[in-house]
PDB file of C-alpha atoms in Angstrom:
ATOM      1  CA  UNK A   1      10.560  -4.276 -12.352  1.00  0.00           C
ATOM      2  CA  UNK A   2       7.449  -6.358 -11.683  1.00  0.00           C
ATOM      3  CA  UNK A   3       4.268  -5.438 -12.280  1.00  0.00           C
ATOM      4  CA  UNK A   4       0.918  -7.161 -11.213  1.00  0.00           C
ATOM      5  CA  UNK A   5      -2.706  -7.309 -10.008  1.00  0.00           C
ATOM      6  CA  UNK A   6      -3.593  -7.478  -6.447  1.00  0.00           C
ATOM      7  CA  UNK A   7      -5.690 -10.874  -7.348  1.00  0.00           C
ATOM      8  CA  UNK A   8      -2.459 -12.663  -8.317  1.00  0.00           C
ATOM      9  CA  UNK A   9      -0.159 -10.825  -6.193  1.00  0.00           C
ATOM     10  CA  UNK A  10      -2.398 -11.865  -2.803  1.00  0.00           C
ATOM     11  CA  UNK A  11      -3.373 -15.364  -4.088  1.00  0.00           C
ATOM     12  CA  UNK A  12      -1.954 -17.461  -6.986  1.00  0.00           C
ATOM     13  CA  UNK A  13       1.388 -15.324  -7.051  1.00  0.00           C
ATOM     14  CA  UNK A  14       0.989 -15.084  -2.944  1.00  0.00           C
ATOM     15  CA  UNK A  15       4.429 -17.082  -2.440  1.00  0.00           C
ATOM     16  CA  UNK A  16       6.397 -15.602  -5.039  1.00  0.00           C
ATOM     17  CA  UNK A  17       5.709 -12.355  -3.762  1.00  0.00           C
ATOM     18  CA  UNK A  18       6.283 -12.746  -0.097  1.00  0.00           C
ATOM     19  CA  UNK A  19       9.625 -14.611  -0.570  1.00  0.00           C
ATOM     20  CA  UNK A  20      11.021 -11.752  -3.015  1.00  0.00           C
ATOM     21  CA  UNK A  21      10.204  -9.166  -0.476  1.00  0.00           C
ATOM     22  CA  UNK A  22      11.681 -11.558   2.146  1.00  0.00           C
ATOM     23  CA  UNK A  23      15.064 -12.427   0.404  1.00  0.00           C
ATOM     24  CA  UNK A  24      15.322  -8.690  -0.311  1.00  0.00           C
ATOM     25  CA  UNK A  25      16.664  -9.212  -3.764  1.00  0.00           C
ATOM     26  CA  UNK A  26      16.873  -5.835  -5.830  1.00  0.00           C
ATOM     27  CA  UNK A  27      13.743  -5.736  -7.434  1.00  0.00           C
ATOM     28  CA  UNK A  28      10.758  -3.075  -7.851  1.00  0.00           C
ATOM     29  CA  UNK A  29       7.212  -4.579  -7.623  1.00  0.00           C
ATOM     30  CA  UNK A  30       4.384  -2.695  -8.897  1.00  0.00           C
ATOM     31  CA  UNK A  31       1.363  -4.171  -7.135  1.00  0.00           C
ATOM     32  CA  UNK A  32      -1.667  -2.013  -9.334  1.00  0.00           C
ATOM     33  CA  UNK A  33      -4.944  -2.854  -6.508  1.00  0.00           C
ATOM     34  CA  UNK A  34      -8.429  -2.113  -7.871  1.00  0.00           C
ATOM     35  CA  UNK A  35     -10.012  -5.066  -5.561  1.00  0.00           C
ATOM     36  CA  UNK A  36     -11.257  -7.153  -8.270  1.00  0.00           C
ATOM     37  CA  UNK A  37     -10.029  -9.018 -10.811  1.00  0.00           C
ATOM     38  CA  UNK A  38     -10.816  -7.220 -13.962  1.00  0.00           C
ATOM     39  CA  UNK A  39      -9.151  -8.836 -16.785  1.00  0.00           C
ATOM     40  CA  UNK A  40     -11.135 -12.261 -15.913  1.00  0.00           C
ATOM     41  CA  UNK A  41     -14.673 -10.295 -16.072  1.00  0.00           C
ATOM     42  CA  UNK A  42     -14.658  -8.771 -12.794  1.00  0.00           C
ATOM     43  CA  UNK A  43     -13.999 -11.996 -10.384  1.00  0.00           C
ATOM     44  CA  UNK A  44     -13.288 -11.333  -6.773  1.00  0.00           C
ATOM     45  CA  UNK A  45     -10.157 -10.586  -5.631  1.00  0.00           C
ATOM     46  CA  UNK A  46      -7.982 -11.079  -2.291  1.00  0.00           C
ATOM     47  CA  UNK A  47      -8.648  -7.342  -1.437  1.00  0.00           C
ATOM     48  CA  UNK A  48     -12.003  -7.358  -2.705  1.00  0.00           C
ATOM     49  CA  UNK A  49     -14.358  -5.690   0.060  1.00  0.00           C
ATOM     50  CA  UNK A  50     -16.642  -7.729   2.520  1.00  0.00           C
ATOM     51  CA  UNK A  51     -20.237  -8.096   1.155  1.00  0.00           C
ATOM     52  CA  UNK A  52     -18.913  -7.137  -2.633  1.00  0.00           C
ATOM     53  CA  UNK A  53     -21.316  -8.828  -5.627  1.00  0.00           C
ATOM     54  CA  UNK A  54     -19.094  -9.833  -8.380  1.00  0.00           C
ATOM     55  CA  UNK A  55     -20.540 -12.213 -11.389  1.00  0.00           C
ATOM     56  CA  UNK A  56     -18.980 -14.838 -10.071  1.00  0.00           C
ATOM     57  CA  UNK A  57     -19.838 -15.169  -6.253  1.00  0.00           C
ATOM     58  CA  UNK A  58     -23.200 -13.934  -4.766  1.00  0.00           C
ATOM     59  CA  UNK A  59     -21.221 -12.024  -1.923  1.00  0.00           C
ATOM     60  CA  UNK A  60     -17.729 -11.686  -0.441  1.00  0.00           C
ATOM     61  CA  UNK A  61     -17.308 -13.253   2.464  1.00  0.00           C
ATOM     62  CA  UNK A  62     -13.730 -13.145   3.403  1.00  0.00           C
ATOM     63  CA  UNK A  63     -11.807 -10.195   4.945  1.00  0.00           C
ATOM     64  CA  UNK A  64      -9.803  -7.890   2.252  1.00  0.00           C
ATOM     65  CA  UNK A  65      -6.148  -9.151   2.361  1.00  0.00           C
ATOM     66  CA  UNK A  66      -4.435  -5.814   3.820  1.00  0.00           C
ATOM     67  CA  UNK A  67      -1.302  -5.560   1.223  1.00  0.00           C
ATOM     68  CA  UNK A  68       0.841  -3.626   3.595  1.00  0.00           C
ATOM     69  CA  UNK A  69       0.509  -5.724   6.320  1.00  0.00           C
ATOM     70  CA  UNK A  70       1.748  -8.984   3.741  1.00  0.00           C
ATOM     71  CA  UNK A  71       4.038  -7.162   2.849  1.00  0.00           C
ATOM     72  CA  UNK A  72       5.729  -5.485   6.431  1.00  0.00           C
ATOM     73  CA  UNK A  73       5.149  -9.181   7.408  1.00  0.00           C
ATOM     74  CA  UNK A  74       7.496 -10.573   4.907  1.00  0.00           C
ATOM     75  CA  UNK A  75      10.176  -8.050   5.968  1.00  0.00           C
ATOM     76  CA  UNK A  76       9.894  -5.756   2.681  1.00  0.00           C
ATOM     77  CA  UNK A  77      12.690  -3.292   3.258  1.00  0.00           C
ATOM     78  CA  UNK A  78      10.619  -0.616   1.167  1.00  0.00           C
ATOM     79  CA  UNK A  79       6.993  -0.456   1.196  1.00  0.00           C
ATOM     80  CA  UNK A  80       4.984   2.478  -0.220  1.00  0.00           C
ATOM     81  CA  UNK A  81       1.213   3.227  -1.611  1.00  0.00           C
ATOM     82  CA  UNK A  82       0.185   5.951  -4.231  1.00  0.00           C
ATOM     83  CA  UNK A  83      -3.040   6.113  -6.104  1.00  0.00           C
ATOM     84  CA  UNK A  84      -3.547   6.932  -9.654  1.00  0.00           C
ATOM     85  CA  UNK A  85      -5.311  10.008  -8.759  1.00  0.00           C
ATOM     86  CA  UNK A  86      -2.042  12.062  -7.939  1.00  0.00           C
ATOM     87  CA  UNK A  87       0.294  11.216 -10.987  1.00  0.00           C
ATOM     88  CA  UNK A  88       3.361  13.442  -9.083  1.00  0.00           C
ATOM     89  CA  UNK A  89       3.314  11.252  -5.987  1.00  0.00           C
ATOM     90  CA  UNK A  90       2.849   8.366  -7.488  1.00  0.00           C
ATOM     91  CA  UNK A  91       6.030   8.973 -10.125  1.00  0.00           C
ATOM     92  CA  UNK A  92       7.949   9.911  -6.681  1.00  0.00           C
ATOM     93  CA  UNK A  93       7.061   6.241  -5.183  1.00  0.00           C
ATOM     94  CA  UNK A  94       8.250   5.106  -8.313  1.00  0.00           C
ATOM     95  CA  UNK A  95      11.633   6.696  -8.182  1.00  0.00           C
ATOM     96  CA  UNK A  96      11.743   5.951  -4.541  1.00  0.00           C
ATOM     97  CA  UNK A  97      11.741   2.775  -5.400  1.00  0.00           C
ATOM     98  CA  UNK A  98      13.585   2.551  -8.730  1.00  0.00           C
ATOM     99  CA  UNK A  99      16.869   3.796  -6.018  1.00  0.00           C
ATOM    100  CA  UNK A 100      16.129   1.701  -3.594  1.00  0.00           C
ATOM    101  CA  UNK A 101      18.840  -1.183  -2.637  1.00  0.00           C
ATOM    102  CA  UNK A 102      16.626  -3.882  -2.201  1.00  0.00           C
ATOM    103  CA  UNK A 103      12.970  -5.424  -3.191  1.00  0.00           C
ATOM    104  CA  UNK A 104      10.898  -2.268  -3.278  1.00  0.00           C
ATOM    105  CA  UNK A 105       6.948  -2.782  -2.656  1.00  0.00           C
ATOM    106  CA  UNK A 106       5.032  -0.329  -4.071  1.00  0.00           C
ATOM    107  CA  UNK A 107       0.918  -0.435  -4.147  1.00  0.00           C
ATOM    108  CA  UNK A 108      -1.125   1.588  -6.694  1.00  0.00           C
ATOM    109  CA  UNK A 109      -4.616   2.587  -5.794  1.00  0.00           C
ATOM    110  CA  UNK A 110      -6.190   2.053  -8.871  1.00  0.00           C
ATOM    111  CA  UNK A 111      -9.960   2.861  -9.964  1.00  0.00           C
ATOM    112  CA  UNK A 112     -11.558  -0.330 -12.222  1.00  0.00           C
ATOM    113  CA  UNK A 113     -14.602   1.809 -13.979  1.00  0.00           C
ATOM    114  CA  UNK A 114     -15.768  -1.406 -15.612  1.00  0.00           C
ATOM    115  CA  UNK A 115     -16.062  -4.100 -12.757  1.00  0.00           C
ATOM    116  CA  UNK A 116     -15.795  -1.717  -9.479  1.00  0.00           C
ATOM    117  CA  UNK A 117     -16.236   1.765 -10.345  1.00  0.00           C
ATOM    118  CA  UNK A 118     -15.392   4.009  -7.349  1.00  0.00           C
ATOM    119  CA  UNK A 119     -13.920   1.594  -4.916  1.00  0.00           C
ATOM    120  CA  UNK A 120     -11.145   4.150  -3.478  1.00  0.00           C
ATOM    121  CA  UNK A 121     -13.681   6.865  -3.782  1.00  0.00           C
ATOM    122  CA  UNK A 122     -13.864   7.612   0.056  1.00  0.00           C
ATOM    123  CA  UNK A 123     -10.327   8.546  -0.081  1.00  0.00           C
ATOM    124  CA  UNK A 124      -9.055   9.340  -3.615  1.00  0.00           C
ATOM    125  CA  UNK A 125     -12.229  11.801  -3.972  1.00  0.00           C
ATOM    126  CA  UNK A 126     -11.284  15.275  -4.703  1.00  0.00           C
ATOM    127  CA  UNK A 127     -13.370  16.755  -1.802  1.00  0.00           C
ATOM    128  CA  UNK A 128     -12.138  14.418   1.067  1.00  0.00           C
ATOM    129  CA  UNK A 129      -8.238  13.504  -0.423  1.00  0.00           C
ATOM    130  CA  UNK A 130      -7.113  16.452   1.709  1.00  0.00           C
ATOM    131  CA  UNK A 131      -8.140  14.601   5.104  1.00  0.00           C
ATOM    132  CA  UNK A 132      -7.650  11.335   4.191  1.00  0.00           C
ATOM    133  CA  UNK A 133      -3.973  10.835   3.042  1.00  0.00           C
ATOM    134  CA  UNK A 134      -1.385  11.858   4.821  1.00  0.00           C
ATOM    135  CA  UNK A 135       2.161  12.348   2.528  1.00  0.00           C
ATOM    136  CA  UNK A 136       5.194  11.257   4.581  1.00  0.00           C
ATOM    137  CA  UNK A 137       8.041  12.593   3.823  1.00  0.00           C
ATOM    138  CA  UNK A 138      11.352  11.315   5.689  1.00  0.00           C
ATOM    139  CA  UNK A 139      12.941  13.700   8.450  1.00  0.00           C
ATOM    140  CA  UNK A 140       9.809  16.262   7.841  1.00  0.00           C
ATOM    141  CA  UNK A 141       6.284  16.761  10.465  1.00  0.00           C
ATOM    142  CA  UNK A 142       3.528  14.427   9.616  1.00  0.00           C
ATOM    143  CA  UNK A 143       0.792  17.247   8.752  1.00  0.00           C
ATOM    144  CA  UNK A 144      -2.331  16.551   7.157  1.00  0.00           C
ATOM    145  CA  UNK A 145      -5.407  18.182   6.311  1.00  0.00           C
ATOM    146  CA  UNK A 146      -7.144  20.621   4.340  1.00  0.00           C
ATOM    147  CA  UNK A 147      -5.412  23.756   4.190  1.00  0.00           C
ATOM    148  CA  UNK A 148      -6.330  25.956   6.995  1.00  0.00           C
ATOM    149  CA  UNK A 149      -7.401  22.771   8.589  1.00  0.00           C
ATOM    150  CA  UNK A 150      -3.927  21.140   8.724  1.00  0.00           C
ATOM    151  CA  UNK A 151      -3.330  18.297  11.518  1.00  0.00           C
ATOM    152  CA  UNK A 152      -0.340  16.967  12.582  1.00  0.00           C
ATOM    153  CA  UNK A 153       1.097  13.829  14.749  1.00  0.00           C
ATOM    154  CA  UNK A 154       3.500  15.120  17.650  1.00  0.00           C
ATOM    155  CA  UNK A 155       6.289  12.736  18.634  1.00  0.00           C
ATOM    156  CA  UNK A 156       6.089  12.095  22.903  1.00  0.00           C
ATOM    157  CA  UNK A 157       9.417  10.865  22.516  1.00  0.00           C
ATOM    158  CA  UNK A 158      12.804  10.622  21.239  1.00  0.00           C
ATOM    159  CA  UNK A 159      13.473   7.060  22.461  1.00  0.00           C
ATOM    160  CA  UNK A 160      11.858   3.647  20.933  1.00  0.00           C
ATOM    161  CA  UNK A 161      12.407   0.506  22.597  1.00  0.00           C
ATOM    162  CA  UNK A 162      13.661  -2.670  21.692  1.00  0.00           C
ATOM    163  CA  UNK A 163      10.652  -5.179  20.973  1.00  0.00           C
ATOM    164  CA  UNK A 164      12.788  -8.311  21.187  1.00  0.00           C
ATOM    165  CA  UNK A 165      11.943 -10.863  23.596  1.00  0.00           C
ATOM    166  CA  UNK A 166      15.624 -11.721  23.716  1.00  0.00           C
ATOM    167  CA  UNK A 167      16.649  -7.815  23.884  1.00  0.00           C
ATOM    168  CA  UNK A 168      17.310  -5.896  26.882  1.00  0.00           C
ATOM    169  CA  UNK A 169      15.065  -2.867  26.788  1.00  0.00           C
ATOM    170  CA  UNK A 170      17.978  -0.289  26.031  1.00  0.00           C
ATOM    171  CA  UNK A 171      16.539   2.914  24.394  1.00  0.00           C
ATOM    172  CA  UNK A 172      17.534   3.413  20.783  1.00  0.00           C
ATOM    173  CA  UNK A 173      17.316   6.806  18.682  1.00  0.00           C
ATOM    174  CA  UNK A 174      14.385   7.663  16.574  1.00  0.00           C
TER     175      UNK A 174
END
């Protein structure tokens, strides 16, 4: 198992962590994201927001890395993100992971009250967590919501295509 920051798993450690995921060796990797570097004294990070003031630049300029997308794009065969708000989920990630057969991505929402106190606030907040994460769980509804004001997604269809430019567009099951 592999822990690290989101500063050195999106930058320095960038390579590393994209090739792991992409040779699909059987390791977990614990990617703990508070969008700054906080053992350096609060530095910038990868995922750090646009506009942020940190003591070492005057403003963020770049777009926040988006760690899924990395990591979908390096062919992860397990990807998952918990925040350190709901310790039962996130122990379920972990042990999602810890079986999985494979590299095993796992990102950890994770509040920095020191250098950027309340940056997952609009979604790890106790009033709005309800309607702004959605669990998935495999073969069950996507439903989401405060209760009495659940949502869900309804499936259209029980075909996907092929995306291949090389495939013939034969229907596959969901």
């Amino acid at each position: 198992m592999g822990r690290i920051g989101d500063g050195d798993a999106l930058s320095i450690g960038g390579n590393h962590l994209i090739h792991a995921l992409r040779r699909n060796v059987r390791v977990n990797i614990l990617m703990f994201n508070n969008q700054i570097y906080g053992l350096t004294k609060g530095q910038y990070s990868p995922t750090s927001a646009v506009a942020k003031v940190t003591k070492s630049t005057l403003s963020v300029r770049s777009t926040p890395r988006s760690t899924h997308q990395s990591a979908l794009g390096a062919e992860a065969t397990f990807v998952a993100r918990t925040h350190d708000m709901d310790r039962a989920h996130m122990q379920e990630m972990f042990r999602r992971a810890h079986e999985h057969n494979g590299a095993a991505f796992v990102e950890v929402l994770q509040n920095c009250n020191v250098f950027n106190d309340g940056a997952f606030e609009k979604i790890t907040a106790r009033d709005v967590r309800a309607n702004m994460l959605i669990p998935l769980v495999h073969g069950e509804p996507i439903v989401f919501g405060a209760e009495g004001e659940q949502r869900g997604v309804a499936q259209r269809s029980t075909v996907a295509w092929k995306s291949s430019p090389s495939a013939k567009r034969e229907p596959q099951p969901c």
